[in-house]
PDB file of C-alpha atoms in Angstrom:
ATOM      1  CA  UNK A 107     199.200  20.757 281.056  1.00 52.00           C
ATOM      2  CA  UNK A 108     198.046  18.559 278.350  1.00 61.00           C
ATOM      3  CA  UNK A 109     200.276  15.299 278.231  1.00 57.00           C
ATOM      4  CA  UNK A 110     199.792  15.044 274.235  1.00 56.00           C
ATOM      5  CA  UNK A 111     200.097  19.187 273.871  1.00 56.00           C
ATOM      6  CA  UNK A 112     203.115  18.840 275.946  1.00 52.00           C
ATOM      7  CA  UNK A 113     204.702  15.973 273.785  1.00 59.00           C
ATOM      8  CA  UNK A 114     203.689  17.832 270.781  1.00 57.00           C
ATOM      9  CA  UNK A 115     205.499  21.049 271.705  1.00 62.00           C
ATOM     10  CA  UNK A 116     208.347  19.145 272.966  1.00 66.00           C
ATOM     11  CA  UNK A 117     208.481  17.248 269.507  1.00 61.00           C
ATOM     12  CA  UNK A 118     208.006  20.887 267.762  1.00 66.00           C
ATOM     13  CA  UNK A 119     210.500  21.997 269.166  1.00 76.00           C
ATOM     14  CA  UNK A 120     213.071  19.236 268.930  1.00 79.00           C
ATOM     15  CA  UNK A 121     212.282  19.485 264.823  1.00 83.00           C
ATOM     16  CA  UNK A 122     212.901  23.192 265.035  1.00 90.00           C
ATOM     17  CA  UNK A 123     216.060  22.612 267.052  1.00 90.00           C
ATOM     18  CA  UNK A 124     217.524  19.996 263.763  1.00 91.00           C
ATOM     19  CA  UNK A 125     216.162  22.103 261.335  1.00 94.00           C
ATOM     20  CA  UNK A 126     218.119  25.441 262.568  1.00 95.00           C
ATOM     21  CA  UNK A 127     221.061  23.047 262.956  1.00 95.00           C
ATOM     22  CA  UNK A 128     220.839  22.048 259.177  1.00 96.00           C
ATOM     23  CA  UNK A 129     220.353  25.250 257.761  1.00 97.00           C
ATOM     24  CA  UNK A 130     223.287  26.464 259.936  1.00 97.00           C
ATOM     25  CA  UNK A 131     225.453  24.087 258.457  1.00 97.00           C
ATOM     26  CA  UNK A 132     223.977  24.961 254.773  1.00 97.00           C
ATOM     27  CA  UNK A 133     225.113  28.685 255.354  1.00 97.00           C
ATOM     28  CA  UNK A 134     222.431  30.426 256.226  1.00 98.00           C
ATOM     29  CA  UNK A 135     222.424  32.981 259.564  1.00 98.00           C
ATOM     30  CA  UNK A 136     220.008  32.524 262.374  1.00 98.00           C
ATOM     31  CA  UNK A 137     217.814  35.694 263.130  1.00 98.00           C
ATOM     32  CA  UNK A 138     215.157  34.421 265.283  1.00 96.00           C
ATOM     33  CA  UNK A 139     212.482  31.743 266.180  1.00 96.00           C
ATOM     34  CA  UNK A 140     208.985  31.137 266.912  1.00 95.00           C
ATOM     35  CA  UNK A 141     208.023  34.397 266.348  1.00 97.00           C
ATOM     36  CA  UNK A 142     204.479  34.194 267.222  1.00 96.00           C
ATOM     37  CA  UNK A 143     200.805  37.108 266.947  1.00 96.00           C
ATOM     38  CA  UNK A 144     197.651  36.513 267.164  1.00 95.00           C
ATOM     39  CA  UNK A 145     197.309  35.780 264.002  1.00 94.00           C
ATOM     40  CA  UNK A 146     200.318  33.854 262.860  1.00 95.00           C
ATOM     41  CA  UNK A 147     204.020  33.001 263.518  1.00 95.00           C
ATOM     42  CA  UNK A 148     207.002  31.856 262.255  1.00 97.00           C
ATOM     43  CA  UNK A 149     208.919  29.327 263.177  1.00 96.00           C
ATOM     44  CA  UNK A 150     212.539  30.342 262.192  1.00 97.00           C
ATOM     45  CA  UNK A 151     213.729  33.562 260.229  1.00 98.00           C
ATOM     46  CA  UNK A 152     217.163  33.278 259.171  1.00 98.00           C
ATOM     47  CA  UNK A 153     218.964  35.041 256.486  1.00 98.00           C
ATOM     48  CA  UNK A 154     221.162  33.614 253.272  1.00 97.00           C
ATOM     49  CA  UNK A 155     223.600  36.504 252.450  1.00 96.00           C
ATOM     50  CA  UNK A 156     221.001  39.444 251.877  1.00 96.00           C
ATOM     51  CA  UNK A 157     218.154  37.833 251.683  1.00 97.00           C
ATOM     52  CA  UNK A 158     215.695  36.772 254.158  1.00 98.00           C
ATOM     53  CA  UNK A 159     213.937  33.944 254.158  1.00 98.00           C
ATOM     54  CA  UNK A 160     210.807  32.768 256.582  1.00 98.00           C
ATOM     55  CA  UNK A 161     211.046  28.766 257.576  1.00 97.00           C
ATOM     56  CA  UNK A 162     207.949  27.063 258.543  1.00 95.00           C
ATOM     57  CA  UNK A 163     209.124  23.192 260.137  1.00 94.00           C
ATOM     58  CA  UNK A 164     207.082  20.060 260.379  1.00 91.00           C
ATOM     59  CA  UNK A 165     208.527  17.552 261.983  1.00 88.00           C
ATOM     60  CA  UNK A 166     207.240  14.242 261.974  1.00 82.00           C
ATOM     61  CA  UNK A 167     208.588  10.988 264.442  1.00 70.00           C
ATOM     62  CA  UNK A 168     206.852   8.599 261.660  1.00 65.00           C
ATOM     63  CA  UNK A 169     205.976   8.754 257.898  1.00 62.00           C
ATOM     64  CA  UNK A 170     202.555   8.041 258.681  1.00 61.00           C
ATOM     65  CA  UNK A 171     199.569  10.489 256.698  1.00 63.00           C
ATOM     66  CA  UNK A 172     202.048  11.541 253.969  1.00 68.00           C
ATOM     67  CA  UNK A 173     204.842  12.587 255.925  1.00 77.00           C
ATOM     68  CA  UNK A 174     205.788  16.028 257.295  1.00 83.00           C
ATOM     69  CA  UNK A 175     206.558  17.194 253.601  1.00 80.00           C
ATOM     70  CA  UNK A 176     202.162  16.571 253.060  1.00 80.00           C
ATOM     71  CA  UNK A 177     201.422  18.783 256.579  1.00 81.00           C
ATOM     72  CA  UNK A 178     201.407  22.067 254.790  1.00 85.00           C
ATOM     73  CA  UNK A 179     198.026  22.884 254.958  1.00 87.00           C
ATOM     74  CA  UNK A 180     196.893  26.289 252.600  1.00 90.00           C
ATOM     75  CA  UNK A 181     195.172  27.561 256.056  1.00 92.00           C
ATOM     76  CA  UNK A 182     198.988  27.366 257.637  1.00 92.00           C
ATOM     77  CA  UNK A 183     200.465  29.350 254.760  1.00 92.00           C
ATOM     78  CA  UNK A 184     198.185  31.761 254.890  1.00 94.00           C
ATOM     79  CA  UNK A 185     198.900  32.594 258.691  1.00 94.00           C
ATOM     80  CA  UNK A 186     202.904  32.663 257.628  1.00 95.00           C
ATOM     81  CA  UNK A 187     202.651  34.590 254.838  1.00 95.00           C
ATOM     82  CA  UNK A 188     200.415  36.884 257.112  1.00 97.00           C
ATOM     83  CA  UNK A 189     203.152  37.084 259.989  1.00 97.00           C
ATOM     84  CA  UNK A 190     206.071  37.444 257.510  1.00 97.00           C
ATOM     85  CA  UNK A 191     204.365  40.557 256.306  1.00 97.00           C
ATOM     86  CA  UNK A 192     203.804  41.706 259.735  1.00 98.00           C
ATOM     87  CA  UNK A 193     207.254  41.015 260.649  1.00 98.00           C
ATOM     88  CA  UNK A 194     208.605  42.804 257.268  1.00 97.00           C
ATOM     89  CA  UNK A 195     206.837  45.728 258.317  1.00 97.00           C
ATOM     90  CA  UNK A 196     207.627  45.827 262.215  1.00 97.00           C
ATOM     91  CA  UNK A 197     211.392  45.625 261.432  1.00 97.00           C
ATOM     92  CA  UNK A 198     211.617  47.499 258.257  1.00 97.00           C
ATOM     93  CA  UNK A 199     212.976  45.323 256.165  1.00 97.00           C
ATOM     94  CA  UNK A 200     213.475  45.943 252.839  1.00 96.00           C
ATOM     95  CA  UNK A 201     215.364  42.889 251.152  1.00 96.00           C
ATOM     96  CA  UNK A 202     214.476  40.023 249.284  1.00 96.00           C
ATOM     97  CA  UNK A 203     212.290  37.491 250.939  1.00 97.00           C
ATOM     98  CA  UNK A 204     211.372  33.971 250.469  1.00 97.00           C
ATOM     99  CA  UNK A 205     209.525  30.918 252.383  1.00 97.00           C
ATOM    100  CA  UNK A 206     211.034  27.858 252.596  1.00 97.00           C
ATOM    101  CA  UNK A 207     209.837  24.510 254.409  1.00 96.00           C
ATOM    102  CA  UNK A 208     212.019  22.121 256.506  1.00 95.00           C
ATOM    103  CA  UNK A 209     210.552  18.437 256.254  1.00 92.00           C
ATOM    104  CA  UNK A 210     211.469  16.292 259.067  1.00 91.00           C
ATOM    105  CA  UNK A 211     210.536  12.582 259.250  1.00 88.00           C
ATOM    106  CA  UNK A 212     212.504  10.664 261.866  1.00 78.00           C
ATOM    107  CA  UNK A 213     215.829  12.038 260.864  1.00 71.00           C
ATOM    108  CA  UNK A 214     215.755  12.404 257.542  1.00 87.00           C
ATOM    109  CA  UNK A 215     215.850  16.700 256.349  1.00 92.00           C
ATOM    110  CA  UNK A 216     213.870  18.036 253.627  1.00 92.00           C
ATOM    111  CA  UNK A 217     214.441  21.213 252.298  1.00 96.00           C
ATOM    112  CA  UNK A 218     212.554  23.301 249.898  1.00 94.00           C
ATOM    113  CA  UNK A 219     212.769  26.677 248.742  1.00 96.00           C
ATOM    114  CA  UNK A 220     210.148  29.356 247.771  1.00 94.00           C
ATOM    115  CA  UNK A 221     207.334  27.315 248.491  1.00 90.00           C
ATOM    116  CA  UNK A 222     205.028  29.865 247.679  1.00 82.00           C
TER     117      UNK A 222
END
């Protein structure tokens, strides 16, 4: 394997892994993660009371470029909103939904809600 796609998954999912910690500890109910199609995925679905919200995390070791809270790209959203609604439909879910974004950089948590 790739030694830099190997240290980039490894950081992925070490970002995932403090992000799903954080929201844990914010009250909010783990579903599932990395949900992944051809076309898309999700990094963590979780649920806050009813409703269920989609989590896309970038995780950054540095602030370098903007920071993880600039990685967003409109390409990215586009795949996650495509896989939420995919996912909506495969499980039948009929609830409020929103995306939110977990910026990591270093240690330090962002959180925002409805990002789009």
């Amino acid at each position: 394997m790739d030694t830099k796609k190997h240290t980039a998954q490894a950081h992925g999912r070490a970002g995932e892994s403090l992000a799903m910690n954080f929201l844990l500890a914010q009250g909010l109910s783990f579903i599932e993660a990395n949900v992944r199609y051809k076309f898309g995925e999700i990094d963590l679905v979780m649920k806050e009371g009813k409703k269920w919200v989609f989590i896309e995390v970038k995780y950054r070791s540095k602030k370098h470029y903007g920071g993880a809270i600039n990685a967003l790209t409109t390409a990215q959203t586009k795949r996650l909103r495509r896989a939420a609604e995919h996912y909506i439909q495969l499980n039948k879910i009929d609830a409020i939904c929103r995306f939110d974004l977990i910026a990591i950089d270093a240690d330090e948590v962002q959180w925002l809600t409805n990002i789009f």
